[in-house]
Short mmCIF file of C-alpha atoms in Angstrom, two decimals:
data_model
loop_
_atom_site.label_atom_id
_atom_site.label_comp_id
_atom_site.label_asym_id
_atom_site.label_seq_id
_atom_site.Cartn_x
_atom_site.Cartn_y
_atom_site.Cartn_z
CA UNK A 30 0.00 0.00 0.00
CA UNK A 31 1.49 3.31 -1.01
CA UNK A 32 1.38 5.27 2.23
CA UNK A 33 2.72 8.77 1.96
CA UNK A 34 4.18 8.91 5.44
CA UNK A 35 7.23 10.71 4.11
CA UNK A 36 7.47 13.97 2.19
CA UNK A 37 6.69 13.63 -1.53
CA UNK A 38 9.81 14.77 -3.42
CA UNK A 39 11.32 14.65 -6.87
CA UNK A 40 14.14 12.16 -6.21
CA UNK A 41 12.57 8.83 -7.10
CA UNK A 42 15.23 6.35 -6.00
CA UNK A 43 13.91 4.45 -3.04
CA UNK A 44 10.95 2.43 -1.94
CA UNK A 45 10.29 1.70 1.67
CA UNK A 46 8.67 -1.66 2.24
CA UNK A 47 7.20 -3.08 5.44
CA UNK A 48 6.37 -6.76 5.38
CA UNK A 49 4.84 -8.81 8.17
CA UNK A 50 4.58 -12.55 7.93
CA UNK A 51 5.73 -15.78 9.50
CA UNK A 52 8.74 -17.77 8.37
CA UNK A 53 10.72 -20.26 10.48
CA UNK A 54 10.43 -17.62 13.15
CA UNK A 55 7.72 -15.01 13.22
CA UNK A 56 9.60 -12.07 11.76
CA UNK A 57 8.83 -8.43 11.07
CA UNK A 58 11.15 -7.15 8.39
CA UNK A 59 11.67 -3.99 6.43
CA UNK A 60 13.59 -3.67 3.17
CA UNK A 61 14.57 -0.67 1.06
CA UNK A 62 14.89 -1.07 -2.72
CA UNK A 63 16.26 1.03 -5.55
CA UNK A 64 13.25 1.60 -7.79
CA UNK A 65 15.33 1.64 -10.99
CA UNK A 66 17.41 -1.51 -10.46
CA UNK A 67 15.40 -3.48 -7.83
CA UNK A 68 18.63 -3.59 -5.79
CA UNK A 69 18.18 -4.26 -2.07
CA UNK A 70 19.85 -1.29 -0.39
CA UNK A 71 19.22 -1.91 3.29
CA UNK A 72 17.07 -3.97 5.61
CA UNK A 73 16.32 -4.77 9.23
CA UNK A 74 14.28 -7.51 10.85
CA UNK A 75 12.92 -8.26 14.31
CA UNK A 76 11.76 -11.65 15.57
CA UNK A 77 8.53 -11.59 17.55
CA UNK A 78 6.99 -14.16 19.83
CA UNK A 79 4.31 -16.50 18.57
CA UNK A 80 2.01 -17.77 21.33
CA UNK A 81 0.40 -21.20 21.67
CA UNK A 82 -1.94 -20.79 24.69
CA UNK A 83 -3.78 -24.07 24.04
CA UNK A 84 -3.41 -27.01 21.70
CA UNK A 85 -4.21 -25.84 18.17
CA UNK A 86 -4.27 -22.15 19.15
CA UNK A 87 -1.81 -19.72 17.56
CA UNK A 88 -1.70 -16.03 18.51
CA UNK A 89 0.45 -12.93 18.10
CA UNK A 90 0.45 -9.67 20.06
CA UNK A 91 -0.67 -6.81 17.74
CA UNK A 92 1.15 -4.25 19.89
CA UNK A 93 4.38 -6.23 19.65
CA UNK A 94 3.98 -6.32 15.86
CA UNK A 95 3.49 -2.55 15.73
CA UNK A 96 6.42 -1.90 18.10
CA UNK A 97 8.66 -4.11 15.94
CA UNK A 98 7.65 -2.19 12.81
CA UNK A 99 8.65 1.07 14.50
CA UNK A 100 11.98 -0.50 15.51
CA UNK A 101 12.57 -1.69 11.94
CA UNK A 102 11.89 1.82 10.62
CA UNK A 103 14.32 3.43 13.05
CA UNK A 104 17.13 0.90 12.54
CA UNK A 105 16.78 0.90 8.74
CA UNK A 106 16.90 4.69 8.58
CA UNK A 107 20.06 4.62 10.68
CA UNK A 108 21.64 2.10 8.28
CA UNK A 109 20.70 4.24 5.28
CA UNK A 110 22.32 7.27 6.86
CA UNK A 111 25.48 5.23 7.49
CA UNK A 112 25.48 4.46 3.76
CA UNK A 113 25.12 8.21 3.03
CA UNK A 114 21.68 7.67 1.54
CA UNK A 115 19.28 10.53 2.18
CA UNK A 116 16.15 9.09 3.78
CA UNK A 117 14.07 11.94 2.36
CA UNK A 118 14.41 10.13 -0.97
CA UNK A 119 11.91 7.58 0.31
CA UNK A 120 8.69 8.15 -1.58
CA UNK A 121 6.35 5.21 -1.00
CA UNK A 122 5.70 2.38 1.39
CA UNK A 123 4.52 -1.05 0.33
CA UNK A 124 2.87 -3.35 2.84
CA UNK A 125 2.49 -7.11 2.63
CA UNK A 126 1.11 -9.24 5.41
CA UNK A 127 -0.36 -12.48 6.62
CA UNK A 128 -3.69 -12.48 4.87
CA UNK A 129 -6.13 -14.28 7.19
CA UNK A 130 -4.68 -13.37 10.60
CA UNK A 131 -7.45 -11.50 12.41
CA UNK A 132 -7.34 -8.50 14.78
CA UNK A 133 -10.07 -6.55 16.58
CA UNK A 134 -9.20 -3.29 18.30
CA UNK A 135 -10.83 -0.33 20.05
CA UNK A 136 -10.95 2.75 17.81
CA UNK A 137 -11.26 5.13 20.79
CA UNK A 138 -8.22 3.87 22.73
CA UNK A 139 -6.19 2.35 19.89
CA UNK A 140 -5.74 -0.80 21.97
CA UNK A 141 -6.18 -4.36 20.64
CA UNK A 142 -9.09 -6.12 22.33
CA UNK A 143 -7.49 -9.55 22.01
CA UNK A 144 -4.36 -11.09 20.54
CA UNK A 145 -4.30 -11.55 16.77
CA UNK A 146 -5.60 -15.01 15.84
CA UNK A 147 -3.11 -16.39 13.32
CA UNK A 148 -4.18 -17.92 10.01
CA UNK A 149 -3.33 -21.53 10.94
CA UNK A 150 -5.16 -21.41 14.31
CA UNK A 151 -7.58 -24.32 14.81
CA UNK A 152 -9.84 -23.09 17.62
CA UNK A 153 -12.72 -22.49 15.20
CA UNK A 154 -13.06 -26.12 14.14
CA UNK A 155 -16.28 -26.56 16.14
CA UNK A 156 -17.69 -23.37 14.57
CA UNK A 157 -16.95 -24.74 11.12
CA UNK A 158 -18.59 -28.07 11.96
CA UNK A 159 -21.75 -26.36 13.25
CA UNK A 160 -21.88 -24.18 10.14
CA UNK A 161 -21.48 -27.22 7.93
CA UNK A 162 -24.58 -28.81 9.46
CA UNK A 163 -26.60 -25.74 8.37
CA UNK A 164 -25.42 -25.84 4.77
CA UNK A 165 -27.51 -27.83 2.29
CA UNK A 166 -25.82 -31.15 1.69
CA UNK A 167 -23.06 -30.17 4.16
CA UNK A 168 -21.27 -28.69 1.18
CA UNK A 169 -17.94 -27.08 2.14
CA UNK A 170 -17.94 -25.26 -1.19
CA UNK A 171 -21.28 -23.50 -0.58
CA UNK A 172 -19.64 -20.03 -0.55
CA UNK A 173 -17.01 -20.82 -3.15
CA UNK A 174 -18.62 -19.26 -6.21
CA UNK A 175 -18.89 -15.92 -4.43
CA UNK A 176 -15.82 -15.90 -2.22
CA UNK A 177 -13.56 -18.40 -4.01
CA UNK A 178 -13.07 -20.19 -0.68
CA UNK A 179 -14.31 -23.36 0.97
CA UNK A 180 -15.63 -23.28 4.53
CA UNK A 181 -12.51 -23.69 6.66
CA UNK A 182 -10.84 -22.67 9.92
CA UNK A 183 -8.27 -20.91 7.71
CA UNK A 184 -10.23 -17.76 6.86
CA UNK A 185 -11.00 -14.62 8.88
CA UNK A 186 -14.80 -14.80 9.19
CA UNK A 187 -14.92 -17.80 11.50
CA UNK A 188 -12.09 -16.36 13.60
CA UNK A 189 -14.15 -13.20 14.02
CA UNK A 190 -17.18 -15.28 15.00
CA UNK A 191 -15.12 -17.00 17.70
CA UNK A 192 -14.00 -13.64 19.07
CA UNK A 193 -17.57 -12.39 19.25
CA UNK A 194 -18.70 -15.54 21.00
CA UNK A 195 -15.86 -15.82 23.49
CA UNK A 196 -14.42 -12.39 24.33
CA UNK A 197 -16.76 -10.23 26.42
CA UNK A 198 -14.64 -7.12 25.87
CA UNK A 199 -15.11 -7.45 22.11
CA UNK A 200 -18.86 -8.02 22.42
CA UNK A 201 -19.13 -4.88 24.54
CA UNK A 202 -17.01 -2.86 22.10
CA UNK A 203 -19.28 -3.99 19.25
CA UNK A 204 -22.36 -2.95 21.21
CA UNK A 205 -20.76 0.44 21.89
CA UNK A 206 -19.69 0.94 18.26
CA UNK A 207 -16.00 1.02 19.25
CA UNK A 208 -14.79 -2.18 17.56
CA UNK A 209 -12.66 -2.28 14.43
CA UNK A 210 -11.83 -5.48 12.57
CA UNK A 211 -9.08 -6.19 10.10
CA UNK A 212 -6.21 -8.33 8.99
CA UNK A 213 -2.65 -7.31 9.92
CA UNK A 214 -2.42 -4.81 7.06
CA UNK A 215 -5.48 -2.94 8.37
CA UNK A 216 -4.11 -2.83 11.93
CA UNK A 217 -0.71 -1.53 10.81
CA UNK A 218 -2.00 1.05 8.36
CA UNK A 219 -4.60 2.39 10.80
CA UNK A 220 -1.92 2.67 13.50
CA UNK A 221 0.71 4.23 11.22
CA UNK A 222 -1.65 6.83 9.77
CA UNK A 223 -2.80 8.26 13.09
CA UNK A 224 -4.58 5.48 14.96
CA UNK A 225 -7.25 6.85 17.28
CA UNK A 226 -6.47 10.33 15.93
CA UNK A 227 -7.84 9.81 12.44
CA UNK A 228 -6.08 6.65 11.28
CA UNK A 229 -7.19 5.20 7.93
CA UNK A 230 -9.16 1.95 8.32
CA UNK A 231 -8.77 0.10 5.04
CA UNK A 232 -7.63 -3.03 3.29
CA UNK A 233 -7.07 -4.14 -0.31
CA UNK A 234 -8.82 -6.66 -2.52
CA UNK A 235 -6.21 -9.42 -2.04
CA UNK A 236 -6.63 -9.35 1.74
CA UNK A 237 -10.39 -8.82 1.56
CA UNK A 238 -10.69 -11.89 -0.64
CA UNK A 239 -9.36 -14.05 2.23
CA UNK A 240 -11.97 -13.06 4.80
CA UNK A 241 -14.77 -15.27 3.40
CA UNK A 242 -16.90 -12.08 3.38
CA UNK A 243 -15.86 -10.61 0.02
CA UNK A 244 -17.35 -11.20 -3.42
CA UNK A 245 -14.36 -11.73 -5.73
CA UNK A 246 -16.43 -11.00 -8.85
CA UNK A 247 -18.11 -7.72 -7.90
CA UNK A 248 -15.03 -6.72 -5.82
CA UNK A 249 -17.38 -5.69 -3.01
CA UNK A 250 -18.22 -7.00 0.42
CA UNK A 251 -20.95 -9.50 -0.28
CA UNK A 252 -24.31 -7.96 0.76
CA UNK A 253 -25.40 -11.30 2.21
CA UNK A 254 -22.18 -11.72 4.14
CA UNK A 255 -21.08 -8.23 5.13
CA UNK A 256 -21.69 -4.52 4.55
CA UNK A 257 -19.18 -1.76 3.91
CA UNK A 258 -19.00 1.78 2.60
CA UNK A 259 -16.56 3.92 0.64
CA UNK A 260 -13.56 2.99 -1.44
CA UNK A 261 -10.03 4.36 -1.12
CA UNK A 262 -7.14 4.23 -3.58
CA UNK A 263 -4.16 2.59 -1.94
CA UNK A 264 -1.67 -0.11 -2.89
CA UNK A 265 -1.34 -3.06 -0.56
CA UNK A 266 -0.92 -6.77 -1.22
CA UNK A 267 -1.38 -9.89 0.82
CA UNK A 268 1.91 -11.75 1.16
CA UNK A 269 1.26 -14.42 -1.47
CA UNK A 270 -0.01 -11.91 -4.02
CA UNK A 271 3.09 -9.81 -3.34
CA UNK A 272 5.30 -12.83 -3.99
CA UNK A 273 3.47 -13.49 -7.28
CA UNK A 274 4.22 -9.90 -8.34
CA UNK A 275 7.81 -10.13 -7.06
CA UNK A 276 8.32 -13.26 -9.17
CA UNK A 277 6.95 -11.23 -12.13
CA UNK A 278 4.21 -13.78 -12.82
CA UNK A 279 2.07 -11.37 -14.84
CA UNK A 280 1.10 -13.77 -17.65
CA UNK A 281 -1.65 -16.37 -17.62
CA UNK A 282 -0.27 -19.73 -16.53
CA UNK A 283 2.78 -18.37 -14.70
CA UNK A 284 3.10 -19.74 -11.18
CA UNK A 285 5.25 -19.47 -8.06
CA UNK A 286 5.54 -21.42 -4.81
CA UNK A 287 6.44 -19.65 -1.56
CA UNK A 288 8.02 -21.68 1.25
CA UNK A 289 7.43 -19.99 4.59
CA UNK A 290 5.64 -21.16 7.72
CA UNK A 291 3.24 -22.72 5.26
CA UNK A 292 3.56 -23.31 1.54
CA UNK A 293 1.55 -21.42 -1.08
CA UNK A 294 1.45 -22.22 -4.78
CA UNK A 295 -0.31 -19.58 -6.92
CA UNK A 296 -0.96 -19.73 -10.65
CA UNK A 297 -2.03 -16.57 -12.49
CA UNK A 298 -5.28 -17.18 -14.41
CA UNK A 299 -5.52 -13.61 -15.73
CA UNK A 300 -8.86 -11.80 -15.75
CA UNK A 301 -10.77 -15.08 -15.58
CA UNK A 302 -11.69 -16.56 -12.20
CA UNK A 303 -11.13 -20.30 -12.55
CA UNK A 304 -12.90 -22.54 -10.07
CA UNK A 305 -11.04 -25.66 -9.10
CA UNK A 306 -12.46 -29.15 -9.32
CA UNK A 307 -9.52 -30.52 -7.35
CA UNK A 308 -9.45 -28.74 -4.00
CA UNK A 309 -7.75 -25.43 -4.82
CA UNK A 310 -8.84 -21.91 -3.91
CA UNK A 311 -9.85 -19.14 -6.30
CA UNK A 312 -8.33 -15.91 -5.05
CA UNK A 313 -7.56 -12.39 -6.24
CA UNK A 314 -3.99 -12.23 -7.47
CA UNK A 315 -3.72 -8.45 -7.69
CA UNK A 316 -5.34 -5.24 -8.93
CA UNK A 317 -2.57 -2.75 -9.61
CA UNK A 318 -4.47 0.48 -10.08
CA UNK A 319 -7.96 1.96 -9.85
CA UNK A 320 -8.54 1.58 -13.58
CA UNK A 321 -6.54 -1.62 -13.95
CA UNK A 322 -8.29 -4.99 -14.33
CA UNK A 323 -8.40 -7.45 -11.49
CA UNK A 324 -6.37 -10.61 -12.05
CA UNK A 325 -7.14 -13.91 -10.39
CA UNK A 326 -5.15 -16.94 -9.31
CA UNK A 327 -5.66 -20.55 -8.40
CA UNK A 328 -4.02 -21.26 -5.06
CA UNK A 329 -2.93 -24.37 -3.24
CA UNK A 330 -2.37 -23.64 0.45
CA UNK A 331 -0.33 -25.90 2.74
CA UNK A 332 -0.50 -25.10 6.46
CA UNK A 333 2.83 -26.56 7.60
CA UNK A 334 6.10 -26.19 5.69
CA UNK A 335 8.84 -24.22 7.47
CA UNK A 336 6.87 -24.74 10.68
CA UNK A 337 7.86 -28.41 10.64
CA UNK A 338 11.53 -27.41 10.89
CA UNK A 339 10.72 -25.16 13.83
CA UNK A 340 8.83 -28.10 15.40
CA UNK A 341 11.87 -30.37 15.09
CA UNK A 342 13.94 -27.67 16.76
CA UNK A 343 11.61 -26.35 19.46
CA UNK A 344 9.35 -29.31 20.27
CA UNK A 345 11.56 -32.36 19.72
CA UNK A 346 14.89 -30.67 20.32
CA UNK A 347 16.72 -32.85 17.79
CA UNK A 348 18.42 -29.76 16.33
CA UNK A 349 19.48 -26.41 17.75
CA UNK A 350 19.11 -24.42 14.51
CA UNK A 351 17.03 -24.71 11.37
CA UNK A 352 20.23 -25.10 9.34
CA UNK A 353 21.03 -28.35 11.16
CA UNK A 354 17.98 -30.00 9.62
CA UNK A 355 19.51 -29.56 6.16
CA UNK A 356 22.79 -31.05 7.40
CA UNK A 357 21.09 -34.08 9.00
CA UNK A 358 18.97 -34.70 5.90
CA UNK A 359 22.02 -34.48 3.64
CA UNK A 360 23.85 -37.04 5.80
CA UNK A 361 20.90 -39.44 5.68
CA UNK A 362 20.27 -39.09 1.94
CA UNK A 363 16.98 -40.99 2.39
CA UNK A 364 14.13 -41.34 4.87
CA UNK A 365 14.68 -45.12 4.92
CA UNK A 366 10.96 -45.70 4.47
CA UNK A 367 9.92 -43.13 7.09
CA UNK A 368 7.07 -40.79 6.09
CA UNK A 369 6.03 -37.64 7.92
CA UNK A 370 2.61 -36.00 7.49
CA UNK A 371 2.80 -32.67 9.40
CA UNK A 372 -0.96 -32.12 9.67
CA UNK A 373 -0.57 -30.09 12.86
CA UNK A 374 -3.41 -27.79 11.80
CA UNK A 375 -5.36 -30.35 9.82
CA UNK A 376 -4.85 -30.62 6.08
CA UNK A 377 -5.44 -27.67 3.76
CA UNK A 378 -5.36 -28.05 -0.04
CA UNK A 379 -6.38 -30.24 -1.70
CA UNK A 380 -8.20 -32.03 1.17
CA UNK A 381 -9.55 -29.26 3.46
CA UNK A 382 -9.75 -31.81 6.24
CA UNK A 383 -9.56 -30.29 9.75
CA UNK A 384 -9.81 -33.71 11.42
CA UNK A 385 -6.34 -34.77 10.25
CA UNK A 386 -3.40 -34.74 12.65
CA UNK A 387 0.32 -35.19 12.18
CA UNK A 388 1.82 -38.66 11.99
CA UNK A 389 5.25 -40.22 11.45
CA UNK A 390 4.99 -43.75 10.11
CA UNK A 391 7.20 -46.46 8.65
CA UNK A 392 9.49 -46.39 11.68
CA UNK A 393 11.91 -49.25 12.41
CA UNK A 394 14.66 -49.77 14.99
CA UNK A 395 17.06 -48.43 12.37
CA UNK A 396 15.24 -45.06 12.09
CA UNK A 397 17.12 -42.14 13.62
CA UNK A 398 16.85 -38.35 13.74
CA UNK A 399 18.60 -38.01 10.38
CA UNK A 400 15.86 -40.02 8.67
CA UNK A 401 13.17 -37.98 10.44
CA UNK A 402 14.86 -34.75 9.31
CA UNK A 403 14.90 -36.05 5.73
CA UNK A 404 11.24 -37.15 5.98
CA UNK A 405 10.27 -33.68 7.28
CA UNK A 406 11.81 -31.93 4.27
CA UNK A 407 10.37 -34.55 1.93
CA UNK A 408 6.92 -33.90 3.44
CA UNK A 409 7.11 -30.27 2.27
CA UNK A 410 7.92 -31.51 -1.23
CA UNK A 411 5.13 -34.11 -1.26
CA UNK A 412 2.58 -31.50 -0.17
CA UNK A 413 3.73 -29.25 -2.99
CA UNK A 414 3.43 -32.19 -5.41
CA UNK A 415 -0.18 -32.70 -4.33
CA UNK A 416 -1.20 -29.11 -5.00
CA UNK A 417 0.81 -28.94 -8.23
CA UNK A 418 -0.97 -32.07 -9.50
CA UNK A 419 -4.31 -30.45 -8.68
CA UNK A 420 -3.27 -27.24 -10.42
CA UNK A 421 -2.13 -29.07 -13.54
CA UNK A 422 -5.52 -30.83 -13.73
CA UNK A 423 -7.46 -27.58 -13.32
CA UNK A 424 -5.34 -25.57 -15.77
CA UNK A 425 -4.97 -28.36 -18.32
CA UNK A 426 -1.39 -27.36 -19.14
CA UNK A 427 1.22 -28.86 -16.79
CA UNK A 428 3.94 -26.53 -15.52
CA UNK A 429 7.32 -27.31 -17.05
CA UNK A 430 9.22 -25.68 -14.17
CA UNK A 431 8.43 -24.29 -10.73
CA UNK A 432 9.46 -20.80 -9.61
CA UNK A 433 10.13 -20.72 -5.87
CA UNK A 434 10.79 -18.15 -3.15
CA UNK A 435 10.71 -17.78 0.62
CA UNK A 436 13.09 -18.47 3.48
CA UNK A 437 13.12 -22.26 3.07
CA UNK A 438 14.54 -22.01 -0.44
CA UNK A 439 17.97 -21.39 1.09
CA UNK A 440 17.90 -25.10 1.93
CA UNK A 441 19.57 -26.73 -1.08
CA UNK A 442 18.63 -30.25 0.03
CA UNK A 443 14.98 -29.20 0.07
CA UNK A 444 15.19 -27.60 -3.37
CA UNK A 445 16.83 -30.68 -4.89
CA UNK A 446 14.25 -32.93 -3.23
CA UNK A 447 11.49 -30.74 -4.62
CA UNK A 448 12.81 -31.09 -8.15
CA UNK A 449 13.14 -34.86 -7.70
CA UNK A 450 9.59 -35.26 -6.38
CA UNK A 451 8.03 -33.03 -9.07
CA UNK A 452 10.19 -34.40 -11.90
CA UNK A 453 10.59 -30.85 -13.25
CA UNK A 454 13.22 -28.13 -12.70
CA UNK A 455 12.93 -25.81 -9.70
CA UNK A 456 14.06 -22.22 -10.28
CA UNK A 457 15.07 -20.01 -7.35
CA UNK A 458 15.79 -16.26 -7.68
CA UNK A 459 18.99 -14.87 -6.19
CA UNK A 460 16.91 -12.93 -3.64
CA UNK A 461 14.43 -15.40 -2.10
CA UNK A 462 12.30 -12.78 -0.29
CA UNK A 463 10.29 -11.78 -3.34
CA UNK A 464 7.30 -10.94 -1.14
CA UNK A 465 9.01 -7.73 -0.06
CA UNK A 466 10.09 -6.97 -3.62
CA UNK A 467 6.53 -7.45 -4.91
CA UNK A 468 5.09 -5.08 -2.34
CA UNK A 469 7.73 -2.49 -3.26
CA UNK A 470 7.02 -2.92 -6.98
CA UNK A 471 3.28 -2.43 -6.43
CA UNK A 472 3.86 0.67 -4.29
CA UNK A 473 6.27 2.15 -6.81
CA UNK A 474 3.83 1.57 -9.66
CA UNK A 475 0.87 3.04 -7.77
CA UNK A 476 -1.08 5.98 -9.16
CA UNK A 477 0.58 9.24 -8.24
CA UNK A 478 3.95 7.55 -7.65
CA UNK A 479 4.91 6.02 -11.00
CA UNK A 480 8.58 5.30 -10.29
CA UNK A 481 8.48 1.55 -11.01
CA UNK A 482 7.34 0.20 -14.35
CA UNK A 483 5.59 -3.17 -14.38
CA UNK A 484 5.83 -3.56 -18.14
CA UNK A 485 7.60 -6.90 -18.76
CA UNK A 486 10.17 -5.27 -21.05
CA UNK A 487 11.16 -2.75 -18.38
CA UNK A 488 11.58 -5.22 -15.52
CA UNK A 489 15.07 -5.96 -14.28
CA UNK A 490 16.19 -9.49 -15.09
CA UNK A 491 16.60 -11.70 -12.01
CA UNK A 492 19.49 -14.13 -11.69
CA UNK A 493 18.37 -17.61 -10.70
CA UNK A 494 19.66 -20.91 -9.39
CA UNK A 495 18.25 -23.96 -11.12
CA UNK A 496 17.73 -27.46 -9.67
CA UNK A 497 17.21 -30.35 -12.10
CA UNK A 498 15.66 -33.76 -11.25
CA UNK A 499 18.29 -36.33 -10.29
CA UNK A 500 16.16 -39.45 -9.76
CA UNK A 501 14.11 -41.40 -12.26
CA UNK A 502 10.34 -40.79 -12.44
CA UNK A 503 9.55 -44.34 -11.28
CA UNK A 504 11.28 -43.81 -7.95
CA UNK A 505 9.54 -40.47 -7.52
CA UNK A 506 6.14 -42.04 -8.17
CA UNK A 507 6.82 -44.88 -5.71
CA UNK A 508 7.76 -42.49 -2.90
CA UNK A 509 4.80 -40.25 -3.68
CA UNK A 510 2.36 -43.18 -3.57
CA UNK A 511 3.71 -44.18 -0.14
CA UNK A 512 3.25 -40.59 1.03
CA UNK A 513 -0.39 -40.61 -0.14
CA UNK A 514 -0.94 -43.79 1.87
CA UNK A 515 0.40 -42.04 4.96
CA UNK A 516 -1.89 -39.05 4.34
CA UNK A 517 -4.94 -41.32 4.37
CA UNK A 518 -3.87 -42.65 7.77
CA UNK A 519 -3.61 -39.12 9.19
CA UNK A 520 -7.29 -38.30 8.61
CA UNK A 521 -10.19 -38.62 11.04
CA UNK A 522 -8.13 -38.32 14.21
CA UNK A 523 -9.93 -35.38 15.74
CA UNK A 524 -13.47 -34.07 15.98
CA UNK A 525 -14.77 -31.05 17.84
CA UNK A 526 -18.42 -31.82 18.21
CA UNK A 527 -19.88 -29.34 20.67
CA UNK A 528 -23.46 -28.64 21.71
CA UNK A 529 -24.94 -25.59 20.06
CA UNK A 530 -25.86 -22.74 22.43
CA UNK A 531 -28.49 -21.20 20.24
CA UNK A 532 -27.25 -19.49 17.10
CA UNK A 533 -23.48 -19.27 17.65
CA UNK A 534 -22.39 -19.48 14.04
CA UNK A 535 -21.28 -16.46 12.05
CA UNK A 536 -24.05 -16.77 9.47
CA UNK A 537 -27.82 -17.21 9.82
CA UNK A 538 -29.65 -19.56 7.44
CA UNK A 539 -31.85 -17.79 4.90
CA UNK A 540 -33.44 -18.86 1.61
CA UNK A 541 -30.86 -16.85 -0.36
CA UNK A 542 -27.92 -18.20 1.56
CA UNK A 543 -26.12 -16.77 4.55
CA UNK A 544 -25.51 -13.29 5.87
CA UNK A 545 -23.54 -11.89 8.74
CA UNK A 546 -25.31 -11.40 12.06
CA UNK A 547 -26.37 -7.95 13.17
CA UNK A 548 -23.60 -7.73 15.75
CA UNK A 549 -21.05 -8.23 12.99
CA UNK A 550 -22.49 -5.44 10.87
CA UNK A 551 -21.53 -3.04 13.65
CA UNK A 552 -17.92 -3.72 12.74
CA UNK A 553 -18.39 -1.86 9.44
CA UNK A 554 -15.71 0.68 8.71
CA UNK A 555 -12.97 -1.21 6.92
CA UNK A 556 -12.66 0.22 3.44
CA UNK A 557 -11.24 -1.93 0.71
CA UNK A 558 -8.76 -0.87 -1.91
CA UNK A 559 -9.70 -0.90 -5.57
CA UNK A 560 -6.20 -0.28 -6.78
#
């Protein structure tokens, strides 16, 4: 989002980019780019705490996020001054963020009313199950042709319903008209543009499309799901959309896979919204200007990728650093028949099965931590294979290579395994954090800024590292089939049947479908971005 927090000037060299999203650690980072060459000039990052108050719950402190952003700004400006770069050259700020992570705060005090509920949190499973009973045929895809999304714990609407049902302070704030709702981008932008003293409450279409309240065709809050007023012109991108832009996937059929806490494979389908028959999401890829067309993407979302490395480190203690996992896996060279399904938050695409739980199977007395490390990395690759297979079926034209980015791509063992499992080349850019680059590109190309061209012929070429398959397809297929067998065994472990206390779901059943309850409508105020 192009936020003019700095003086508008004529020197158009720099873009200031604030990105918030989870990787192996939950990190707030800020990067400064040269708008002409895409060169990374300076950066700073701060690790923040991720909280797990109960099994399946994942939270972050919104105030800690905001404080870390301020620290990143201060430290980065100091570094720029040390490089003799005038910080008044900064013209625009791009923001990318976790898309579904949900925050509610008090507009009169500026204080969060509860911790942010993170995208992979599972506390809403019982809400989803109750909703499913109300839907004709218990169809998880009931909302899909309006929102592009299946009914899942993943998206913001059910998180918001949980907050309304369980946090008295939020219910009272809603009754008093003091409550504001948003994803992390909304919280940051509101806070950075004045907060309780006139802060801008807004979001963009990529983030709005992940709430399960937004019509991805009309580009409006769905009248049966939500209500909203006014439109602002800003430039902001959800993290995966930003990565798609940063990878320069502007043509139909171009795709990228981001390896962070989770794993997200997006394929640009252009101005046509393609609905998957194989368990993928339809989402808004980007809209880069008020008068620019909206472009869509098919997305395969995997909940646990880099998080499995953190789990090996923090929960099992078999390594002290994430880098050790690569070393152990390289020493093993095989899982020795061990298969790891890291369904810690259920299974996302292509299954959308919240009852699944993580399993490690195929163990023998010979199995050791090296084999488990290898199986953990291989699990990331198998999950990617599943969503790539689904994408190839939906698109009809198989990808002949996979563009990758994200923190995990520094792991060469993982990248080689990914190529082996997919049986196609894997191509990694020299700078793996293309999410930040994409947000900067969008901000620089925004109306009224115009210092970064997004025309393909004007874009700076990116140097890449290429990984080619090194095993035969038969071996890849055998290992993949064994993985699929393990996935089937992971399902059906958990249910969250709970008695209904009246109408506790987010939507009420009506002949025309579902709409948000009256208490939710009082949260109106978030404006979405058209470009």
